[in-house]
Amino acid sequence: MRRPTLRIVEYHHSATAKYVIEGVRVNGKRKRLFFATEEDAEKELGRIKTKQRKEGENALKLSDALRVMALESAEKLKPFGKTVADATDFYVKYLRDAERSIPVSELVDEYLAAQKRLQRSEVHISDLTQRFGRFKEDFSDQPIRIVTTIEIERWLHALKLSPQSVNNFRARLAALFGYAEKRGYVEKNPVSVIDKIKLVDAPPEILTADQLQKALDACPADLLPCIALGAFAGLRTAELLRLEWHDIDLKRGFINVAASKSKTAKRRLIKIAPNLADWLRPYSQKKGKLYPYSHRWYHFNVDLLKTPAELSEWPNNGLRHSFASYHLAKHQNAPQLALNMGHTTPRMIFDNYREVVTPEEAEKYWSIRPKAAAENVVSMEAASV
């Protein structure tokens, strides 16, 4: 196509624009430029010609490979209504974002250090370390600013875990990237728009009286008080690992869960059930932490006790679930149970912990005692007949 000639001509249809530059094209379209004086028009014409000459020289410097690449890229972008310039701008932004970011591994380490400074429990830190370890393994040195929602969502579902476990992973990652957002490492939390998996309303997993009796009978002496307290006082794992022997008052019959040791940071007193007192009495002279080996807790709780209890898997939160279900069946007092468990209302009892058990099963559960104590109870009952 023949290129139009650039020239200045007089314009007689305006009192203020007496000269016009013709032959100018912008994006392939004809454009006329108007000027009040011939001098102004000549300056602009000179500027346009200089620009055209430089663009022509630069075009001659392009290699054949670069010209072919530009044409091929333009064709690929055409169906999306985008140009090579659009693609370049997008990728430059991507690279600049990456430069301003930190790697996933560095974010995880920084976040864990912050959690330790906030004095989170050892159990909580251990849980975060384990979960983020899997995330670090797959994302490693990838800058967090360019980790996308789709990548995280695909990673979560590739874990092939239960819906609740996937939701738990999602919650931890949401906290991790929320921390990154507060510190300006990312513009927006990519996890916040990932939907939780809908959970089917299934009853909580609990232990039968026979399963718990077998687990307690086979339990190592140093672990047994924690298992008994979980089953008959409903303490959380983190609370058990913080509890000390002076918090257990067998004489007055109460467990003092101080605010500093409670998950909710609120003090509560839990009445010691008669059968729990029998399990704890041999330890009445002990001092220090109930169970100082927090790093071994999960090994014992899951691997060691499921075999004697004849379980293929140890129930998730099985001790606390069992306590709530059997306590409610025996005492029929949801408000008192909520106080014992550290809840503000009984609603949590019905939403999360209660499994319906019969009064007969509840009586059997609350009769679980050490063998010697159980024999004494039987002898006393026989003597009273």
Short mmCIF file of C-alpha atoms in Angstrom, two decimals:
data_model
loop_
_atom_site.label_atom_id
_atom_site.label_comp_id
_atom_site.label_asym_id
_atom_site.label_seq_id
_atom_site.Cartn_x
_atom_site.Cartn_y
_atom_site.Cartn_z
CA MET A 1 0.00 0.00 0.00
CA ARG A 2 1.32 3.40 -0.97
CA ARG A 3 2.25 5.57 2.01
CA PRO A 4 0.48 8.99 1.99
CA THR A 5 2.75 12.04 1.62
CA LEU A 6 3.19 14.22 4.68
CA ARG A 7 2.64 17.86 3.82
CA ILE A 8 1.43 21.20 5.15
CA VAL A 9 -1.45 22.90 3.39
CA GLU A 10 -3.45 26.04 4.08
CA TYR A 11 -6.88 25.60 5.63
CA HIS A 12 -9.53 28.18 4.84
CA HIS A 13 -12.48 26.93 6.90
CA SER A 14 -11.35 28.14 10.35
CA ALA A 15 -10.28 31.48 11.75
CA THR A 16 -8.01 29.88 14.36
CA ALA A 17 -6.65 26.82 12.52
CA LYS A 18 -5.15 28.13 9.27
CA TYR A 19 -2.75 25.26 8.52
CA VAL A 20 -3.18 21.50 8.50
CA ILE A 21 -0.76 18.58 8.24
CA GLU A 22 -2.09 15.87 5.92
CA GLY A 23 -0.88 12.30 5.41
CA VAL A 24 -0.74 11.39 9.12
CA ARG A 25 -2.02 7.92 10.06
CA VAL A 26 -2.62 6.61 13.57
CA ASN A 27 -3.32 2.87 13.94
CA GLY A 28 -3.98 2.73 10.20
CA LYS A 29 -6.52 5.55 10.27
CA ARG A 30 -6.18 8.93 8.59
CA LYS A 31 -5.73 11.89 10.97
CA ARG A 32 -5.44 15.62 10.22
CA LEU A 33 -3.51 17.95 12.57
CA PHE A 34 -4.50 21.63 12.70
CA PHE A 35 -2.31 24.66 13.69
CA ALA A 36 -2.75 28.38 14.10
CA THR A 37 0.57 29.27 12.43
CA GLU A 38 2.69 27.79 9.67
CA GLU A 39 5.71 27.81 12.04
CA ASP A 40 3.91 25.54 14.53
CA ALA A 41 2.87 23.21 11.72
CA GLU A 42 6.47 22.96 10.43
CA LYS A 43 7.81 22.08 13.92
CA GLU A 44 5.30 19.28 14.30
CA LEU A 45 5.95 18.02 10.78
CA GLY A 46 9.68 17.86 11.54
CA ARG A 47 9.01 15.92 14.73
CA ILE A 48 6.75 13.43 12.91
CA LYS A 49 9.31 12.81 10.15
CA THR A 50 12.10 12.26 12.70
CA LYS A 51 9.90 9.77 14.56
CA GLN A 52 9.02 7.90 11.35
CA ARG A 53 12.69 7.73 10.33
CA LYS A 54 13.74 6.28 13.71
CA GLU A 55 10.92 3.75 13.72
CA GLY A 56 11.95 2.68 10.24
CA GLU A 57 15.59 2.27 11.29
CA ASN A 58 14.59 0.25 14.37
CA ALA A 59 12.40 -1.96 12.27
CA LEU A 60 15.34 -2.77 9.99
CA LYS A 61 17.35 -3.87 13.06
CA LEU A 62 14.81 -6.61 13.91
CA SER A 63 16.04 -10.12 13.16
CA ASP A 64 13.96 -12.43 10.99
CA ALA A 65 13.40 -14.73 14.00
CA LEU A 66 12.07 -11.87 16.14
CA ARG A 67 9.72 -10.69 13.37
CA VAL A 68 8.38 -14.23 12.92
CA MET A 69 7.95 -14.61 16.68
CA ALA A 70 6.03 -11.33 16.87
CA LEU A 71 3.72 -12.36 14.05
CA GLU A 72 3.07 -15.82 15.53
CA SER A 73 2.41 -14.32 18.98
CA ALA A 74 0.04 -11.76 17.52
CA GLU A 75 -1.93 -14.54 15.79
CA LYS A 76 -2.18 -16.55 19.03
CA LEU A 77 -3.46 -13.49 20.90
CA LYS A 78 -5.96 -12.43 18.24
CA PRO A 79 -8.82 -14.79 19.34
CA PHE A 80 -8.64 -13.19 22.82
CA GLY A 81 -8.69 -9.64 21.53
CA LYS A 82 -5.19 -8.96 22.92
CA THR A 83 -2.00 -7.65 21.35
CA VAL A 84 1.68 -8.43 21.78
CA ALA A 85 1.91 -5.21 23.82
CA ASP A 86 -0.85 -6.45 26.16
CA ALA A 87 0.98 -9.74 26.65
CA THR A 88 4.26 -7.95 27.30
CA ASP A 89 2.69 -5.63 29.89
CA PHE A 90 1.08 -8.59 31.66
CA TYR A 91 4.30 -10.60 31.85
CA VAL A 92 6.39 -7.62 32.95
CA LYS A 93 3.96 -7.08 35.83
CA TYR A 94 4.25 -10.78 36.71
CA LEU A 95 8.06 -10.54 36.82
CA ARG A 96 8.03 -7.35 38.88
CA ASP A 97 5.61 -8.93 41.36
CA ALA A 98 7.93 -11.92 41.65
CA GLU A 99 10.88 -9.65 42.37
CA ARG A 100 8.99 -7.93 45.22
CA SER A 101 7.97 -11.24 46.78
CA ILE A 102 9.59 -13.85 49.05
CA PRO A 103 9.70 -17.63 48.51
CA VAL A 104 7.05 -19.89 50.02
CA SER A 105 9.65 -21.59 52.20
CA GLU A 106 10.78 -18.24 53.65
CA LEU A 107 7.19 -17.20 54.38
CA VAL A 108 6.49 -20.46 56.22
CA ASP A 109 9.62 -20.11 58.36
CA GLU A 110 8.77 -16.48 59.19
CA TYR A 111 5.16 -17.34 60.07
CA LEU A 112 6.16 -20.24 62.35
CA ALA A 113 8.65 -17.99 64.13
CA ALA A 114 5.87 -15.41 64.65
CA GLN A 115 3.57 -18.09 66.08
CA LYS A 116 6.26 -19.11 68.57
CA ARG A 117 6.73 -15.47 69.62
CA LEU A 118 2.97 -15.33 70.26
CA GLN A 119 3.43 -18.35 72.58
CA ARG A 120 1.15 -20.68 70.66
CA SER A 121 1.04 -24.18 72.09
CA GLU A 122 3.58 -26.82 71.12
CA VAL A 123 0.77 -28.94 69.70
CA HIS A 124 -0.39 -26.04 67.49
CA ILE A 125 3.15 -25.33 66.29
CA SER A 126 3.69 -29.02 65.58
CA ASP A 127 0.46 -29.17 63.57
CA LEU A 128 1.43 -26.09 61.51
CA THR A 129 4.93 -27.43 60.91
CA GLN A 130 3.58 -30.74 59.64
CA ARG A 131 0.98 -29.18 57.33
CA PHE A 132 3.19 -26.42 55.96
CA GLY A 133 5.97 -28.96 55.44
CA ARG A 134 3.86 -30.59 52.72
CA PHE A 135 3.09 -27.20 51.19
CA LYS A 136 6.77 -26.18 51.20
CA GLU A 137 7.74 -29.47 49.58
CA ASP A 138 5.55 -28.77 46.55
CA PHE A 139 5.89 -24.98 46.23
CA SER A 140 9.41 -24.56 47.68
CA ASP A 141 11.12 -21.49 46.20
CA GLN A 142 8.12 -20.22 44.23
CA PRO A 143 7.51 -16.53 45.06
CA ILE A 144 4.33 -16.25 47.13
CA ARG A 145 3.10 -13.22 45.18
CA ILE A 146 2.61 -15.36 42.09
CA VAL A 147 1.02 -18.38 43.80
CA THR A 148 -2.53 -18.41 42.43
CA THR A 149 -5.85 -19.43 43.91
CA ILE A 150 -6.22 -22.16 41.28
CA GLU A 151 -2.81 -23.65 42.14
CA ILE A 152 -3.65 -23.79 45.84
CA GLU A 153 -7.12 -25.22 45.24
CA ARG A 154 -5.73 -27.97 42.99
CA TRP A 155 -3.05 -28.75 45.57
CA LEU A 156 -5.63 -29.06 48.37
CA HIS A 157 -7.78 -31.51 46.44
CA ALA A 158 -4.74 -33.50 45.31
CA LEU A 159 -4.04 -34.33 48.98
CA LYS A 160 -6.78 -36.98 48.75
CA LEU A 161 -7.78 -36.52 52.38
CA SER A 162 -11.18 -36.41 54.05
CA PRO A 163 -13.28 -33.27 53.50
CA GLN A 164 -12.66 -32.15 57.08
CA SER A 165 -8.90 -32.60 56.71
CA VAL A 166 -8.89 -30.62 53.45
CA ASN A 167 -10.85 -27.85 55.18
CA ASN A 168 -8.31 -27.88 58.03
CA PHE A 169 -5.44 -27.51 55.56
CA ARG A 170 -7.32 -24.67 53.85
CA ALA A 171 -7.78 -22.86 57.17
CA ARG A 172 -4.06 -23.07 57.97
CA LEU A 173 -3.09 -21.79 54.51
CA ALA A 174 -5.63 -18.96 54.79
CA ALA A 175 -3.91 -17.88 58.02
CA LEU A 176 -0.48 -18.15 56.37
CA PHE A 177 -1.41 -15.97 53.39
CA GLY A 178 -3.40 -13.64 55.65
CA TYR A 179 -0.14 -13.03 57.50
CA ALA A 180 1.58 -12.38 54.14
CA GLU A 181 -1.16 -9.92 53.11
CA LYS A 182 -0.82 -7.92 56.34
CA ARG A 183 2.90 -7.53 55.70
CA GLY A 184 2.52 -6.52 52.06
CA TYR A 185 4.04 -9.69 50.62
CA VAL A 186 0.88 -10.28 48.57
CA GLU A 187 -1.81 -7.90 47.35
CA LYS A 188 -4.65 -10.27 48.21
CA ASN A 189 -5.05 -13.53 50.12
CA PRO A 190 -5.46 -16.17 47.37
CA VAL A 191 -7.01 -18.68 49.80
CA SER A 192 -9.87 -16.42 50.89
CA VAL A 193 -11.95 -17.19 47.77
CA ILE A 194 -11.51 -20.97 47.96
CA ASP A 195 -14.77 -22.50 49.15
CA LYS A 196 -14.82 -24.99 51.99
CA ILE A 197 -15.94 -28.50 51.19
CA LYS A 198 -19.47 -29.13 52.41
CA LEU A 199 -19.37 -31.66 55.23
CA VAL A 200 -21.95 -34.37 55.60
CA ASP A 201 -23.45 -34.18 59.09
CA ALA A 202 -21.99 -37.38 60.50
CA PRO A 203 -21.99 -38.39 64.18
CA PRO A 204 -18.73 -37.84 66.06
CA GLU A 205 -16.43 -40.80 66.56
CA ILE A 206 -16.45 -42.14 70.10
CA LEU A 207 -14.99 -45.11 71.95
CA THR A 208 -17.10 -47.84 73.44
CA ALA A 209 -16.62 -48.61 77.12
CA ASP A 210 -14.90 -51.89 76.23
CA GLN A 211 -12.50 -50.19 73.79
CA LEU A 212 -11.55 -47.52 76.33
CA GLN A 213 -11.07 -50.09 79.11
CA LYS A 214 -8.70 -52.10 76.93
CA ALA A 215 -6.77 -48.96 75.89
CA LEU A 216 -6.35 -47.85 79.51
CA ASP A 217 -5.32 -51.32 80.68
CA ALA A 218 -2.58 -51.39 78.02
CA CYS A 219 -1.54 -47.75 78.40
CA PRO A 220 2.04 -46.94 79.54
CA ALA A 221 2.14 -45.53 83.07
CA ASP A 222 3.49 -42.13 82.01
CA LEU A 223 0.73 -41.65 79.42
CA LEU A 224 -2.20 -43.11 81.35
CA PRO A 225 -3.18 -39.96 83.35
CA CYS A 226 -3.56 -37.94 80.16
CA ILE A 227 -5.71 -40.59 78.50
CA ALA A 228 -7.89 -40.86 81.61
CA LEU A 229 -8.26 -37.08 81.86
CA GLY A 230 -9.19 -36.83 78.21
CA ALA A 231 -11.78 -39.58 78.53
CA PHE A 232 -13.31 -38.63 81.91
CA ALA A 233 -12.71 -34.84 82.10
CA GLY A 234 -12.87 -33.90 78.40
CA LEU A 235 -9.66 -31.85 78.34
CA ARG A 236 -8.26 -30.86 74.97
CA THR A 237 -4.90 -32.27 73.88
CA ALA A 238 -3.21 -28.85 74.13
CA GLU A 239 -4.59 -28.42 77.65
CA LEU A 240 -3.41 -31.86 78.72
CA LEU A 241 0.10 -31.11 77.54
CA ARG A 242 0.14 -27.84 79.52
CA LEU A 243 -1.37 -29.24 82.70
CA GLU A 244 0.79 -29.82 85.79
CA TRP A 245 0.19 -32.13 88.74
CA HIS A 246 -0.49 -29.26 91.14
CA ASP A 247 -3.50 -28.37 88.94
CA ILE A 248 -5.18 -31.62 90.05
CA ASP A 249 -6.69 -31.43 93.54
CA LEU A 250 -7.78 -34.95 94.45
CA LYS A 251 -8.69 -33.97 98.01
CA ARG A 252 -11.23 -31.37 96.96
CA GLY A 253 -12.07 -33.23 93.76
CA PHE A 254 -11.35 -30.56 91.12
CA ILE A 255 -9.10 -29.98 88.11
CA ASN A 256 -8.01 -26.36 87.80
CA VAL A 257 -7.50 -25.39 84.15
CA ALA A 258 -5.83 -21.99 84.43
CA ALA A 259 -6.45 -19.32 81.80
CA SER A 260 -2.85 -19.64 80.64
CA LYS A 261 -3.41 -23.35 79.97
CA SER A 262 -6.89 -23.16 78.47
CA LYS A 263 -7.42 -22.92 74.73
CA THR A 264 -10.05 -20.23 75.31
CA ALA A 265 -7.77 -18.32 77.75
CA LYS A 266 -10.47 -18.60 80.45
CA ARG A 267 -10.07 -20.43 83.75
CA ARG A 268 -12.42 -23.27 84.58
CA LEU A 269 -12.82 -25.92 87.29
CA ILE A 270 -13.76 -29.46 86.33
CA LYS A 271 -15.20 -31.84 88.88
CA ILE A 272 -13.25 -35.11 89.12
CA ALA A 273 -15.53 -38.08 88.53
CA PRO A 274 -15.18 -40.95 91.04
CA ASN A 275 -13.73 -43.37 88.51
CA LEU A 276 -11.25 -40.71 87.25
CA ALA A 277 -10.06 -40.23 90.84
CA ASP A 278 -9.21 -43.96 90.96
CA TRP A 279 -7.09 -43.64 87.82
CA LEU A 280 -5.26 -40.56 89.16
CA ARG A 281 -4.76 -41.58 92.80
CA PRO A 282 -1.52 -43.58 92.26
CA TYR A 283 0.04 -40.36 90.85
CA SER A 284 -1.00 -38.05 93.73
CA GLN A 285 2.59 -37.40 94.82
CA LYS A 286 3.95 -36.53 91.40
CA LYS A 287 5.14 -33.03 90.44
CA GLY A 288 5.79 -31.10 87.25
CA LYS A 289 3.99 -31.61 83.94
CA LEU A 290 1.56 -34.48 83.54
CA TYR A 291 3.20 -35.47 80.27
CA PRO A 292 6.47 -33.69 79.41
CA TYR A 293 7.00 -35.62 76.16
CA SER A 294 4.74 -33.61 73.87
CA HIS A 295 6.68 -34.71 70.78
CA ARG A 296 5.68 -38.33 71.54
CA TRP A 297 2.01 -37.66 72.19
CA TYR A 298 0.64 -38.50 68.74
CA HIS A 299 2.75 -41.64 68.48
CA PHE A 300 1.28 -43.04 71.67
CA ASN A 301 -2.24 -41.74 71.21
CA VAL A 302 -2.67 -43.05 67.69
CA ASP A 303 -0.26 -45.90 67.10
CA LEU A 304 0.15 -47.47 70.52
CA LEU A 305 -3.41 -47.53 71.84
CA LYS A 306 -5.44 -48.41 68.77
CA THR A 307 -4.13 -52.00 68.72
CA PRO A 308 -5.15 -53.06 72.25
CA ALA A 309 -8.44 -51.20 71.81
CA GLU A 310 -9.00 -53.31 68.66
CA LEU A 311 -9.39 -50.24 66.45
CA SER A 312 -8.20 -49.90 62.87
CA GLU A 313 -7.90 -46.13 63.44
CA TRP A 314 -7.97 -44.08 66.61
CA PRO A 315 -11.11 -41.84 66.50
CA ASN A 316 -10.48 -38.20 65.71
CA ASN A 317 -10.83 -36.35 69.05
CA GLY A 318 -12.19 -39.64 70.33
CA LEU A 319 -11.53 -39.02 74.04
CA ARG A 320 -13.20 -35.60 74.13
CA HIS A 321 -16.11 -36.77 71.96
CA SER A 322 -16.60 -39.77 74.22
CA PHE A 323 -16.54 -37.68 77.39
CA ALA A 324 -19.22 -35.31 76.06
CA SER A 325 -21.50 -38.05 74.78
CA TYR A 326 -21.37 -40.28 77.86
CA HIS A 327 -21.50 -37.34 80.30
CA LEU A 328 -24.67 -35.98 78.68
CA ALA A 329 -26.26 -39.44 78.62
CA LYS A 330 -25.59 -39.94 82.35
CA HIS A 331 -26.27 -36.46 83.77
CA GLN A 332 -28.63 -34.89 81.17
CA ASN A 333 -27.10 -31.47 81.93
CA ALA A 334 -25.85 -29.73 78.78
CA PRO A 335 -25.07 -26.33 80.44
CA GLN A 336 -22.85 -28.00 83.05
CA LEU A 337 -21.16 -30.07 80.38
CA ALA A 338 -20.49 -26.91 78.33
CA LEU A 339 -18.79 -25.31 81.35
CA ASN A 340 -16.64 -28.41 81.91
CA MET A 341 -15.55 -28.40 78.28
CA GLY A 342 -14.84 -24.67 78.12
CA HIS A 343 -17.74 -23.62 75.87
CA THR A 344 -19.82 -20.49 76.37
CA THR A 345 -23.10 -22.15 75.36
CA PRO A 346 -24.46 -25.73 75.15
CA ARG A 347 -24.91 -25.27 71.38
CA MET A 348 -21.35 -26.48 70.73
CA ILE A 349 -22.11 -29.69 72.61
CA PHE A 350 -24.92 -30.61 70.24
CA ASP A 351 -23.17 -29.33 67.09
CA ASN A 352 -19.76 -30.97 67.54
CA TYR A 353 -19.41 -33.53 70.30
CA ARG A 354 -22.60 -35.34 71.21
CA GLU A 355 -23.26 -38.84 69.97
CA VAL A 356 -26.44 -40.44 71.25
CA VAL A 357 -25.70 -43.27 73.70
CA THR A 358 -28.05 -45.13 76.01
CA PRO A 359 -28.11 -44.64 79.80
CA GLU A 360 -26.92 -48.25 80.16
CA GLU A 361 -23.88 -47.58 78.00
CA ALA A 362 -23.20 -44.40 79.98
CA GLU A 363 -23.26 -46.29 83.30
CA LYS A 364 -20.79 -48.82 81.92
CA TYR A 365 -18.50 -46.02 80.66
CA TRP A 366 -18.43 -44.20 83.99
CA SER A 367 -17.71 -47.47 85.77
CA ILE A 368 -14.39 -47.93 83.96
CA ARG A 369 -11.74 -48.20 86.66
CA PRO A 370 -8.29 -49.69 87.21
CA LYS A 371 -8.57 -53.42 87.87
CA ALA A 372 -7.79 -53.21 91.60
CA ALA A 373 -10.23 -50.34 92.14
CA ALA A 374 -12.91 -52.10 90.12
CA GLU A 375 -12.53 -55.23 92.25
CA ASN A 376 -12.93 -53.12 95.40
CA VAL A 377 -16.12 -51.57 94.06
CA VAL A 378 -17.56 -55.00 93.29
CA SER A 379 -16.65 -56.24 96.79
CA MET A 380 -18.31 -53.19 98.41
CA GLU A 381 -21.47 -53.66 96.34
CA ALA A 382 -21.58 -57.34 97.27
CA ALA A 383 -21.15 -56.56 100.97
CA SER A 384 -24.00 -54.08 100.92
CA VAL A 385 -26.44 -56.61 99.53
#
